[in-house]
């Protein structure tokens, strides 16, 4: 008897008989791996080989160094190898299972970079006598030596709270003229009407309050922000002086009226009403200054800012012959 083509190929011949519902069914005659819902072992994805582990094992068996091992890997495989080396023992839980990549040593900041070391060891002014000689301190000292300490760059975004940030300029900023030929404010690039201001910069470093005398080149608008508290107190004092002069003049006029009329009727009521109007006007004026005080500065404020500007080093006084002789004797005694 001649074999069918299914028997020749070794496949299961489909059963074309009708089932109870009268329809032909092919599923009953299919092999288990081809039935719906069954695991298809013949088409399952095989486990991908770990080329990195194989390369490391091969290099270890051949006695190669760590450098040679990394040198023979690709960029991505080298990145994985370094990540495993740096995160070894860090991403392990108490049970021995490793954490996911989202909680690796890199994502949690356990691996410090040069930038992290600089932020931890940087100082606004360094004292060579207080250096501990560690590698971190030497790295911060190298960065500090590259800064230019003639003028500072200011951050005046919180000037109303009295919180002002200052830092030294970098070489690129010096070449571009930032902070000297343009405004020293971080968010300003004005190049006209610049003045130098000498500021006693108080800051907190290593848990201690320190002070440094620094210079900043600013335009009038940014100079107003730098001296905001002083200008505000100066304006308040100026208003008080004007009010006192006005009060003295009004008191003199009232005395003249009293002498003419011989009485003080209505003086108290008028004074209370006038005082209330003056307080309301003062509050309105302060509000307008808070909104746009630095943009609409009057001539008096500009003159006061010019007075605050740094006028250069003080000229040395000419020493007399007696002063020079005293200095000579002091040097001999010391």
PDB file of N, CA and C in Angstrom, residues 237-334:
ATOM      1  N   UNK A 237      15.458 107.338  56.019  1.00  0.00           N
ATOM      2  CA  UNK A 237      16.028 108.444  56.778  1.00  0.00           C
ATOM      3  C   UNK A 237      15.784 109.775  56.067  1.00  0.00           C
ATOM      4  N   UNK A 238      15.876 109.742  54.740  1.00  0.00           N
ATOM      5  CA  UNK A 238      15.642 110.957  53.958  1.00  0.00           C
ATOM      6  C   UNK A 238      14.197 111.443  54.113  1.00  0.00           C
ATOM      7  N   UNK A 239      13.262 110.504  54.124  1.00  0.00           N
ATOM      8  CA  UNK A 239      11.856 110.872  54.319  1.00  0.00           C
ATOM      9  C   UNK A 239      11.625 111.439  55.712  1.00  0.00           C
ATOM     10  N   UNK A 240      12.294 110.831  56.700  1.00  0.00           N
ATOM     11  CA  UNK A 240      12.136 111.319  58.070  1.00  0.00           C
ATOM     12  C   UNK A 240      12.673 112.738  58.209  1.00  0.00           C
ATOM     13  N   UNK A 241      13.786 113.022  57.546  1.00  0.00           N
ATOM     14  CA  UNK A 241      14.335 114.383  57.605  1.00  0.00           C
ATOM     15  C   UNK A 241      13.397 115.377  56.931  1.00  0.00           C
ATOM     16  N   UNK A 242      12.837 114.977  55.778  1.00  0.00           N
ATOM     17  CA  UNK A 242      11.890 115.868  55.104  1.00  0.00           C
ATOM     18  C   UNK A 242      10.647 116.102  55.949  1.00  0.00           C
ATOM     19  N   UNK A 243      10.163 115.022  56.581  1.00  0.00           N
ATOM     20  CA  UNK A 243       8.970 115.161  57.424  1.00  0.00           C
ATOM     21  C   UNK A 243       9.250 116.059  58.621  1.00  0.00           C
ATOM     22  N   UNK A 244      10.460 115.956  59.173  1.00  0.00           N
ATOM     23  CA  UNK A 244      10.812 116.790  60.319  1.00  0.00           C
ATOM     24  C   UNK A 244      10.888 118.262  59.919  1.00  0.00           C
ATOM     25  N   UNK A 245      11.487 118.531  58.761  1.00  0.00           N
ATOM     26  CA  UNK A 245      11.548 119.917  58.290  1.00  0.00           C
ATOM     27  C   UNK A 245      10.152 120.460  58.008  1.00  0.00           C
ATOM     28  N   UNK A 246       9.318 119.599  57.418  1.00  0.00           N
ATOM     29  CA  UNK A 246       7.953 120.024  57.122  1.00  0.00           C
ATOM     30  C   UNK A 246       7.172 120.269  58.403  1.00  0.00           C
ATOM     31  N   UNK A 247       7.391 119.403  59.395  1.00  0.00           N
ATOM     32  CA  UNK A 247       6.701 119.564  60.671  1.00  0.00           C
ATOM     33  C   UNK A 247       7.139 120.834  61.380  1.00  0.00           C
ATOM     34  N   UNK A 248       8.425 121.139  61.301  1.00  0.00           N
ATOM     35  CA  UNK A 248       8.915 122.373  61.920  1.00  0.00           C
ATOM     36  C   UNK A 248       8.301 123.590  61.251  1.00  0.00           C
ATOM     37  N   UNK A 249       8.196 123.544  59.908  1.00  0.00           N
ATOM     38  CA  UNK A 249       7.575 124.666  59.203  1.00  0.00           C
ATOM     39  C   UNK A 249       6.103 124.803  59.528  1.00  0.00           C
ATOM     40  N   UNK A 250       5.387 123.659  59.614  1.00  0.00           N
ATOM     41  CA  UNK A 250       3.965 123.722  59.946  1.00  0.00           C
ATOM     42  C   UNK A 250       3.763 124.195  61.377  1.00  0.00           C
ATOM     43  N   UNK A 251       4.641 123.748  62.279  1.00  0.00           N
ATOM     44  CA  UNK A 251       4.518 124.186  63.673  1.00  0.00           C
ATOM     45  C   UNK A 251       4.721 125.692  63.787  1.00  0.00           C
ATOM     46  N   UNK A 252       5.644 126.197  62.984  1.00  0.00           N
ATOM     47  CA  UNK A 252       5.873 127.648  63.012  1.00  0.00           C
ATOM     48  C   UNK A 252       4.652 128.397  62.493  1.00  0.00           C
ATOM     49  N   UNK A 253       4.046 127.863  61.428  1.00  0.00           N
ATOM     50  CA  UNK A 253       2.836 128.488  60.894  1.00  0.00           C
ATOM     51  C   UNK A 253       1.691 128.422  61.893  1.00  0.00           C
ATOM     52  N   UNK A 254       1.561 127.296  62.596  1.00  0.00           N
ATOM     53  CA  UNK A 254       0.498 127.162  63.592  1.00  0.00           C
ATOM     54  C   UNK A 254       0.689 128.159  64.731  1.00  0.00           C
ATOM     55  N   UNK A 255       1.936 128.356  65.145  1.00  0.00           N
ATOM     56  CA  UNK A 255       2.186 129.328  66.214  1.00  0.00           C
ATOM     57  C   UNK A 255       1.800 130.732  65.771  1.00  0.00           C
ATOM     58  N   UNK A 256       2.092 131.053  64.507  1.00  0.00           N
ATOM     59  CA  UNK A 256       1.712 132.374  64.011  1.00  0.00           C
ATOM     60  C   UNK A 256       0.195 132.530  63.970  1.00  0.00           C
ATOM     61  N   UNK A 257      -0.495 131.433  63.559  1.00  0.00           N
ATOM     62  CA  UNK A 257      -1.961 131.500  63.524  1.00  0.00           C
ATOM     63  C   UNK A 257      -2.541 131.646  64.926  1.00  0.00           C
ATOM     64  N   UNK A 258      -1.928 130.928  65.897  1.00  0.00           N
ATOM     65  CA  UNK A 258      -2.411 131.017  67.278  1.00  0.00           C
ATOM     66  C   UNK A 258      -2.245 132.427  67.820  1.00  0.00           C
ATOM     67  N   UNK A 259      -1.122 133.025  67.472  1.00  0.00           N
ATOM     68  CA  UNK A 259      -0.906 134.395  67.945  1.00  0.00           C
ATOM     69  C   UNK A 259      -1.929 135.349  67.344  1.00  0.00           C
ATOM     70  N   UNK A 260      -2.308 135.086  66.070  1.00  0.00           N
ATOM     71  CA  UNK A 260      -3.274 135.971  65.424  1.00  0.00           C
ATOM     72  C   UNK A 260      -4.694 135.733  65.929  1.00  0.00           C
ATOM     73  N   UNK A 261      -5.104 134.443  66.059  1.00  0.00           N
ATOM     74  CA  UNK A 261      -6.484 134.121  66.458  1.00  0.00           C
ATOM     75  C   UNK A 261      -6.637 134.009  67.956  1.00  0.00           C
ATOM     76  N   UNK A 262      -5.542 133.657  68.656  1.00  0.00           N
ATOM     77  CA  UNK A 262      -5.608 133.531  70.103  1.00  0.00           C
ATOM     78  C   UNK A 262      -6.266 132.251  70.562  1.00  0.00           C
ATOM     79  N   UNK A 263      -6.302 131.201  69.769  1.00  0.00           N
ATOM     80  CA  UNK A 263      -6.918 129.928  70.164  1.00  0.00           C
ATOM     81  C   UNK A 263      -6.323 128.776  69.380  1.00  0.00           C
ATOM     82  N   UNK A 264      -6.753 127.527  69.781  1.00  0.00           N
ATOM     83  CA  UNK A 264      -6.247 126.320  69.127  1.00  0.00           C
ATOM     84  C   UNK A 264      -7.412 125.439  68.678  1.00  0.00           C
ATOM     85  N   UNK A 265      -8.538 126.062  68.277  1.00  0.00           N
ATOM     86  CA  UNK A 265      -9.711 125.289  67.877  1.00  0.00           C
ATOM     87  C   UNK A 265      -9.434 124.555  66.567  1.00  0.00           C
ATOM     88  N   UNK A 266      -9.763 123.266  66.578  1.00  0.00           N
ATOM     89  CA  UNK A 266      -9.628 122.472  65.355  1.00  0.00           C
ATOM     90  C   UNK A 266      -8.221 122.028  65.048  1.00  0.00           C
ATOM     91  N   UNK A 267      -7.280 122.344  65.902  1.00  0.00           N
ATOM     92  CA  UNK A 267      -5.897 121.975  65.601  1.00  0.00           C
ATOM     93  C   UNK A 267      -5.686 120.466  65.715  1.00  0.00           C
ATOM     94  N   UNK A 268      -6.265 119.860  66.768  1.00  0.00           N
ATOM     95  CA  UNK A 268      -6.047 118.434  66.999  1.00  0.00           C
ATOM     96  C   UNK A 268      -6.695 117.597  65.901  1.00  0.00           C
ATOM     97  N   UNK A 269      -7.913 117.949  65.522  1.00  0.00           N
ATOM     98  CA  UNK A 269      -8.618 117.180  64.491  1.00  0.00           C
ATOM     99  C   UNK A 269      -7.898 117.265  63.158  1.00  0.00           C
ATOM    100  N   UNK A 270      -7.506 118.486  62.785  1.00  0.00           N
ATOM    101  CA  UNK A 270      -6.801 118.649  61.513  1.00  0.00           C
ATOM    102  C   UNK A 270      -5.478 117.884  61.522  1.00  0.00           C
ATOM    103  N   UNK A 271      -4.806 117.880  62.650  1.00  0.00           N
ATOM    104  CA  UNK A 271      -3.526 117.184  62.729  1.00  0.00           C
ATOM    105  C   UNK A 271      -3.684 115.687  62.562  1.00  0.00           C
ATOM    106  N   UNK A 272      -4.737 115.106  63.169  1.00  0.00           N
ATOM    107  CA  UNK A 272      -4.967 113.666  63.047  1.00  0.00           C
ATOM    108  C   UNK A 272      -5.306 113.297  61.619  1.00  0.00           C
ATOM    109  N   UNK A 273      -6.161 114.084  60.973  1.00  0.00           N
ATOM    110  CA  UNK A 273      -6.524 113.799  59.587  1.00  0.00           C
ATOM    111  C   UNK A 273      -5.310 113.912  58.669  1.00  0.00           C
ATOM    112  N   UNK A 274      -4.494 114.930  58.876  1.00  0.00           N
ATOM    113  CA  UNK A 274      -3.319 115.121  58.044  1.00  0.00           C
ATOM    114  C   UNK A 274      -2.317 113.982  58.242  1.00  0.00           C
ATOM    115  N   UNK A 275      -2.199 113.495  59.488  1.00  0.00           N
ATOM    116  CA  UNK A 275      -1.284 112.394  59.761  1.00  0.00           C
ATOM    117  C   UNK A 275      -1.746 111.112  59.067  1.00  0.00           C
ATOM    118  N   UNK A 276      -3.056 110.860  59.056  1.00  0.00           N
ATOM    119  CA  UNK A 276      -3.577 109.674  58.375  1.00  0.00           C
ATOM    120  C   UNK A 276      -3.337 109.727  56.878  1.00  0.00           C
ATOM    121  N   UNK A 277      -3.509 110.903  56.280  1.00  0.00           N
ATOM    122  CA  UNK A 277      -3.269 111.052  54.841  1.00  0.00           C
ATOM    123  C   UNK A 277      -1.802 110.842  54.521  1.00  0.00           C
ATOM    124  N   UNK A 278      -0.909 111.358  55.375  1.00  0.00           N
ATOM    125  CA  UNK A 278       0.523 111.193  55.135  1.00  0.00           C
ATOM    126  C   UNK A 278       0.947 109.726  55.234  1.00  0.00           C
ATOM    127  N   UNK A 279       0.374 108.995  56.204  1.00  0.00           N
ATOM    128  CA  UNK A 279       0.707 107.576  56.326  1.00  0.00           C
ATOM    129  C   UNK A 279       0.252 106.786  55.107  1.00  0.00           C
ATOM    130  N   UNK A 280      -0.929 107.116  54.595  1.00  0.00           N
ATOM    131  CA  UNK A 280      -1.434 106.422  53.407  1.00  0.00           C
ATOM    132  C   UNK A 280      -0.568 106.726  52.189  1.00  0.00           C
ATOM    133  N   UNK A 281      -0.162 107.979  52.042  1.00  0.00           N
ATOM    134  CA  UNK A 281       0.714 108.334  50.933  1.00  0.00           C
ATOM    135  C   UNK A 281       2.075 107.643  51.050  1.00  0.00           C
ATOM    136  N   UNK A 282       2.570 107.518  52.282  1.00  0.00           N
ATOM    137  CA  UNK A 282       3.862 106.866  52.487  1.00  0.00           C
ATOM    138  C   UNK A 282       3.791 105.381  52.131  1.00  0.00           C
ATOM    139  N   UNK A 283       2.697 104.718  52.521  1.00  0.00           N
ATOM    140  CA  UNK A 283       2.540 103.301  52.179  1.00  0.00           C
ATOM    141  C   UNK A 283       2.439 103.102  50.672  1.00  0.00           C
ATOM    142  N   UNK A 284       1.718 103.985  50.005  1.00  0.00           N
ATOM    143  CA  UNK A 284       1.583 103.883  48.552  1.00  0.00           C
ATOM    144  C   UNK A 284       2.922 104.111  47.861  1.00  0.00           C
ATOM    145  N   UNK A 285       3.685 105.043  48.375  1.00  0.00           N
ATOM    146  CA  UNK A 285       4.995 105.324  47.787  1.00  0.00           C
ATOM    147  C   UNK A 285       5.951 104.150  47.980  1.00  0.00           C
ATOM    148  N   UNK A 286       5.921 103.531  49.164  1.00  0.00           N
ATOM    149  CA  UNK A 286       6.765 102.364  49.405  1.00  0.00           C
ATOM    150  C   UNK A 286       6.386 101.201  48.494  1.00  0.00           C
ATOM    151  N   UNK A 287       5.084 101.025  48.251  1.00  0.00           N
ATOM    152  CA  UNK A 287       4.642  99.946  47.363  1.00  0.00           C
ATOM    153  C   UNK A 287       5.145 100.178  45.945  1.00  0.00           C
ATOM    154  N   UNK A 288       5.061 101.420  45.471  1.00  0.00           N
ATOM    155  CA  UNK A 288       5.546 101.723  44.119  1.00  0.00           C
ATOM    156  C   UNK A 288       7.047 101.496  44.007  1.00  0.00           C
ATOM    157  N   UNK A 289       7.779 101.806  45.073  1.00  0.00           N
ATOM    158  CA  UNK A 289       9.221 101.583  45.049  1.00  0.00           C
ATOM    159  C   UNK A 289       9.548 100.092  45.053  1.00  0.00           C
ATOM    160  N   UNK A 290       8.751  99.299  45.774  1.00  0.00           N
ATOM    161  CA  UNK A 290       8.982  97.855  45.793  1.00  0.00           C
ATOM    162  C   UNK A 290       8.732  97.237  44.427  1.00  0.00           C
ATOM    163  N   UNK A 291       7.732  97.758  43.701  1.00  0.00           N
ATOM    164  CA  UNK A 291       7.390  97.194  42.397  1.00  0.00           C
ATOM    165  C   UNK A 291       8.433  97.553  41.355  1.00  0.00           C
ATOM    166  N   UNK A 292       8.790  98.831  41.280  1.00  0.00           N
ATOM    167  CA  UNK A 292       9.704  99.261  40.212  1.00  0.00           C
ATOM    168  C   UNK A 292      10.710 100.272  40.727  1.00  0.00           C
ATOM    169  N   UNK A 293      11.269 100.011  41.904  1.00  0.00           N
ATOM    170  CA  UNK A 293      12.219 100.962  42.474  1.00  0.00           C
ATOM    171  C   UNK A 293      13.531 100.984  41.737  1.00  0.00           C
ATOM    172  N   UNK A 294      14.032  99.795  41.344  1.00  0.00           N
ATOM    173  CA  UNK A 294      15.325  99.740  40.670  1.00  0.00           C
ATOM    174  C   UNK A 294      15.253 100.205  39.233  1.00  0.00           C
ATOM    175  N   UNK A 295      14.026 100.260  38.644  1.00  0.00           N
ATOM    176  CA  UNK A 295      13.893 100.671  37.251  1.00  0.00           C
ATOM    177  C   UNK A 295      13.684 102.182  37.119  1.00  0.00           C
ATOM    178  N   UNK A 296      13.096 102.794  38.137  1.00  0.00           N
ATOM    179  CA  UNK A 296      12.796 104.225  38.091  1.00  0.00           C
ATOM    180  C   UNK A 296      13.508 104.919  39.243  1.00  0.00           C
ATOM    181  N   UNK A 297      14.805 104.938  39.158  1.00  0.00           N
ATOM    182  CA  UNK A 297      15.575 105.578  40.212  1.00  0.00           C
ATOM    183  C   UNK A 297      15.670 107.071  39.944  1.00  0.00           C
ATOM    184  N   UNK A 298      15.491 107.844  40.997  1.00  0.00           N
ATOM    185  CA  UNK A 298      15.596 109.287  40.849  1.00  0.00           C
ATOM    186  C   UNK A 298      17.068 109.699  40.849  1.00  0.00           C
ATOM    187  N   UNK A 299      17.293 110.972  40.604  1.00  0.00           N
ATOM    188  CA  UNK A 299      18.666 111.473  40.512  1.00  0.00           C
ATOM    189  C   UNK A 299      19.390 111.363  41.848  1.00  0.00           C
ATOM    190  N   UNK A 300      18.647 111.544  42.952  1.00  0.00           N
ATOM    191  CA  UNK A 300      19.279 111.463  44.269  1.00  0.00           C
ATOM    192  C   UNK A 300      19.790 110.048  44.549  1.00  0.00           C
ATOM    193  N   UNK A 301      19.012 109.039  44.146  1.00  0.00           N
ATOM    194  CA  UNK A 301      19.447 107.652  44.350  1.00  0.00           C
ATOM    195  C   UNK A 301      20.680 107.339  43.516  1.00  0.00           C
ATOM    196  N   UNK A 302      20.704 107.823  42.278  1.00  0.00           N
ATOM    197  CA  UNK A 302      21.874 107.605  41.423  1.00  0.00           C
ATOM    198  C   UNK A 302      23.114 108.271  42.007  1.00  0.00           C
ATOM    199  N   UNK A 303      22.937 109.470  42.554  1.00  0.00           N
ATOM    200  CA  UNK A 303      24.076 110.157  43.171  1.00  0.00           C
ATOM    201  C   UNK A 303      24.576 109.385  44.388  1.00  0.00           C
ATOM    202  N   UNK A 304      23.653 108.815  45.155  1.00  0.00           N
ATOM    203  CA  UNK A 304      24.053 108.043  46.333  1.00  0.00           C
ATOM    204  C   UNK A 304      24.794 106.769  45.928  1.00  0.00           C
ATOM    205  N   UNK A 305      24.364 106.143  44.834  1.00  0.00           N
ATOM    206  CA  UNK A 305      25.064 104.958  44.340  1.00  0.00           C
ATOM    207  C   UNK A 305      26.463 105.307  43.849  1.00  0.00           C
ATOM    208  N   UNK A 306      26.604 106.470  43.239  1.00  0.00           N
ATOM    209  CA  UNK A 306      27.931 106.903  42.795  1.00  0.00           C
ATOM    210  C   UNK A 306      28.852 107.167  43.985  1.00  0.00           C
ATOM    211  N   UNK A 307      28.264 107.639  45.096  1.00  0.00           N
ATOM    212  CA  UNK A 307      29.077 107.836  46.298  1.00  0.00           C
ATOM    213  C   UNK A 307      29.564 106.504  46.864  1.00  0.00           C
ATOM    214  N   UNK A 308      28.727 105.468  46.719  1.00  0.00           N
ATOM    215  CA  UNK A 308      29.104 104.152  47.233  1.00  0.00           C
ATOM    216  C   UNK A 308      30.132 103.450  46.357  1.00  0.00           C
ATOM    217  N   UNK A 309      30.289 103.914  45.120  1.00  0.00           N
ATOM    218  CA  UNK A 309      31.218 103.258  44.193  1.00  0.00           C
ATOM    219  C   UNK A 309      32.645 103.369  44.713  1.00  0.00           C
ATOM    220  N   UNK A 310      33.440 102.350  44.357  1.00  0.00           N
ATOM    221  CA  UNK A 310      34.830 102.307  44.797  1.00  0.00           C
ATOM    222  C   UNK A 310      35.639 103.335  44.031  1.00  0.00           C
ATOM    223  N   UNK A 311      36.339 104.193  44.751  1.00  0.00           N
ATOM    224  CA  UNK A 311      37.107 105.275  44.136  1.00  0.00           C
ATOM    225  C   UNK A 311      38.574 104.934  43.959  1.00  0.00           C
ATOM    226  N   UNK A 312      38.935 103.676  44.133  1.00  0.00           N
ATOM    227  CA  UNK A 312      40.330 103.285  43.989  1.00  0.00           C
ATOM    228  C   UNK A 312      41.033 103.248  45.332  1.00  0.00           C
ATOM    229  N   UNK A 313      42.244 102.745  45.354  1.00  0.00           N
ATOM    230  CA  UNK A 313      42.986 102.676  46.620  1.00  0.00           C
ATOM    231  C   UNK A 313      43.282 104.067  47.163  1.00  0.00           C
ATOM    232  N   UNK A 314      43.306 104.134  48.480  1.00  0.00           N
ATOM    233  CA  UNK A 314      43.588 105.421  49.116  1.00  0.00           C
ATOM    234  C   UNK A 314      45.032 105.838  48.850  1.00  0.00           C
ATOM    235  N   UNK A 315      45.227 107.108  48.531  1.00  0.00           N
ATOM    236  CA  UNK A 315      46.609 107.566  48.297  1.00  0.00           C
ATOM    237  C   UNK A 315      47.425 107.522  49.581  1.00  0.00           C
ATOM    238  N   UNK A 316      48.640 107.043  49.451  1.00  0.00           N
ATOM    239  CA  UNK A 316      49.502 106.955  50.620  1.00  0.00           C
ATOM    240  C   UNK A 316      49.946 108.355  51.048  1.00  0.00           C
ATOM    241  N   UNK A 317      49.858 108.572  52.348  1.00  0.00           N
ATOM    242  CA  UNK A 317      50.260 109.873  52.881  1.00  0.00           C
ATOM    243  C   UNK A 317      51.789 110.000  52.838  1.00  0.00           C
ATOM    244  N   UNK A 318      52.217 111.186  52.481  1.00  0.00           N
ATOM    245  CA  UNK A 318      53.664 111.431  52.413  1.00  0.00           C
ATOM    246  C   UNK A 318      54.254 111.421  53.824  1.00  0.00           C
ATOM    247  N   UNK A 319      55.268 110.586  54.018  1.00  0.00           N
ATOM    248  CA  UNK A 319      55.885 110.472  55.334  1.00  0.00           C
ATOM    249  C   UNK A 319      56.892 111.600  55.546  1.00  0.00           C
ATOM    250  N   UNK A 320      56.893 112.097  56.743  1.00  0.00           N
ATOM    251  CA  UNK A 320      57.865 113.129  57.091  1.00  0.00           C
ATOM    252  C   UNK A 320      59.218 112.476  57.402  1.00  0.00           C
ATOM    253  N   UNK A 321      60.200 113.310  57.592  1.00  0.00           N
ATOM    254  CA  UNK A 321      61.538 112.792  57.901  1.00  0.00           C
ATOM    255  C   UNK A 321      61.549 112.078  59.249  1.00  0.00           C
ATOM    256  N   UNK A 322      60.768 112.609  60.198  1.00  0.00           N
ATOM    257  CA  UNK A 322      60.705 111.985  61.514  1.00  0.00           C
ATOM    258  C   UNK A 322      60.057 110.600  61.438  1.00  0.00           C
ATOM    259  N   UNK A 323      58.997 110.454  60.599  1.00  0.00           N
ATOM    260  CA  UNK A 323      58.338 109.148  60.438  1.00  0.00           C
ATOM    261  C   UNK A 323      59.290 108.126  59.816  1.00  0.00           C
ATOM    262  N   UNK A 324      60.052 108.547  58.819  1.00  0.00           N
ATOM    263  CA  UNK A 324      61.001 107.627  58.200  1.00  0.00           C
ATOM    264  C   UNK A 324      62.088 107.203  59.192  1.00  0.00           C
ATOM    265  N   UNK A 325      62.508 108.141  60.046  1.00  0.00           N
ATOM    266  CA  UNK A 325      63.529 107.810  61.044  1.00  0.00           C
ATOM    267  C   UNK A 325      62.974 106.835  62.080  1.00  0.00           C
ATOM    268  N   UNK A 326      61.693 107.018  62.467  1.00  0.00           N
ATOM    269  CA  UNK A 326      61.065 106.089  63.422  1.00  0.00           C
ATOM    270  C   UNK A 326      60.936 104.688  62.824  1.00  0.00           C
ATOM    271  N   UNK A 327      60.566 104.607  61.565  1.00  0.00           N
ATOM    272  CA  UNK A 327      60.465 103.294  60.914  1.00  0.00           C
ATOM    273  C   UNK A 327      61.826 102.608  60.842  1.00  0.00           C
ATOM    274  N   UNK A 328      62.866 103.403  60.612  1.00  0.00           N
ATOM    275  CA  UNK A 328      64.216 102.846  60.547  1.00  0.00           C
ATOM    276  C   UNK A 328      64.636 102.271  61.898  1.00  0.00           C
ATOM    277  N   UNK A 329      64.305 102.983  62.980  1.00  0.00           N
ATOM    278  CA  UNK A 329      64.650 102.493  64.318  1.00  0.00           C
ATOM    279  C   UNK A 329      63.855 101.235  64.671  1.00  0.00           C
ATOM    280  N   UNK A 330      62.581 101.172  64.238  1.00  0.00           N
ATOM    281  CA  UNK A 330      61.769  99.977  64.507  1.00  0.00           C
ATOM    282  C   UNK A 330      62.350  98.749  63.816  1.00  0.00           C
ATOM    283  N   UNK A 331      62.815  98.940  62.590  1.00  0.00           N
ATOM    284  CA  UNK A 331      63.412  97.815  61.865  1.00  0.00           C
ATOM    285  C   UNK A 331      64.692  97.337  62.541  1.00  0.00           C
ATOM    286  N   UNK A 332      65.455  98.273  63.093  1.00  0.00           N
ATOM    287  CA  UNK A 332      66.693  97.890  63.772  1.00  0.00           C
ATOM    288  C   UNK A 332      66.394  97.128  65.055  1.00  0.00           C
ATOM    289  N   UNK A 333      65.352  97.558  65.782  1.00  0.00           N
ATOM    290  CA  UNK A 333      65.012  96.887  67.045  1.00  0.00           C
ATOM    291  C   UNK A 333      64.466  95.488  66.781  1.00  0.00           C
ATOM    292  N   UNK A 334      63.624  95.351  65.754  1.00  0.00           N
ATOM    293  CA  UNK A 334      63.045  94.044  65.436  1.00  0.00           C
ATOM    294  C   UNK A 334      64.100  93.123  64.844  1.00  0.00           C
TER     295      UNK A 334
END
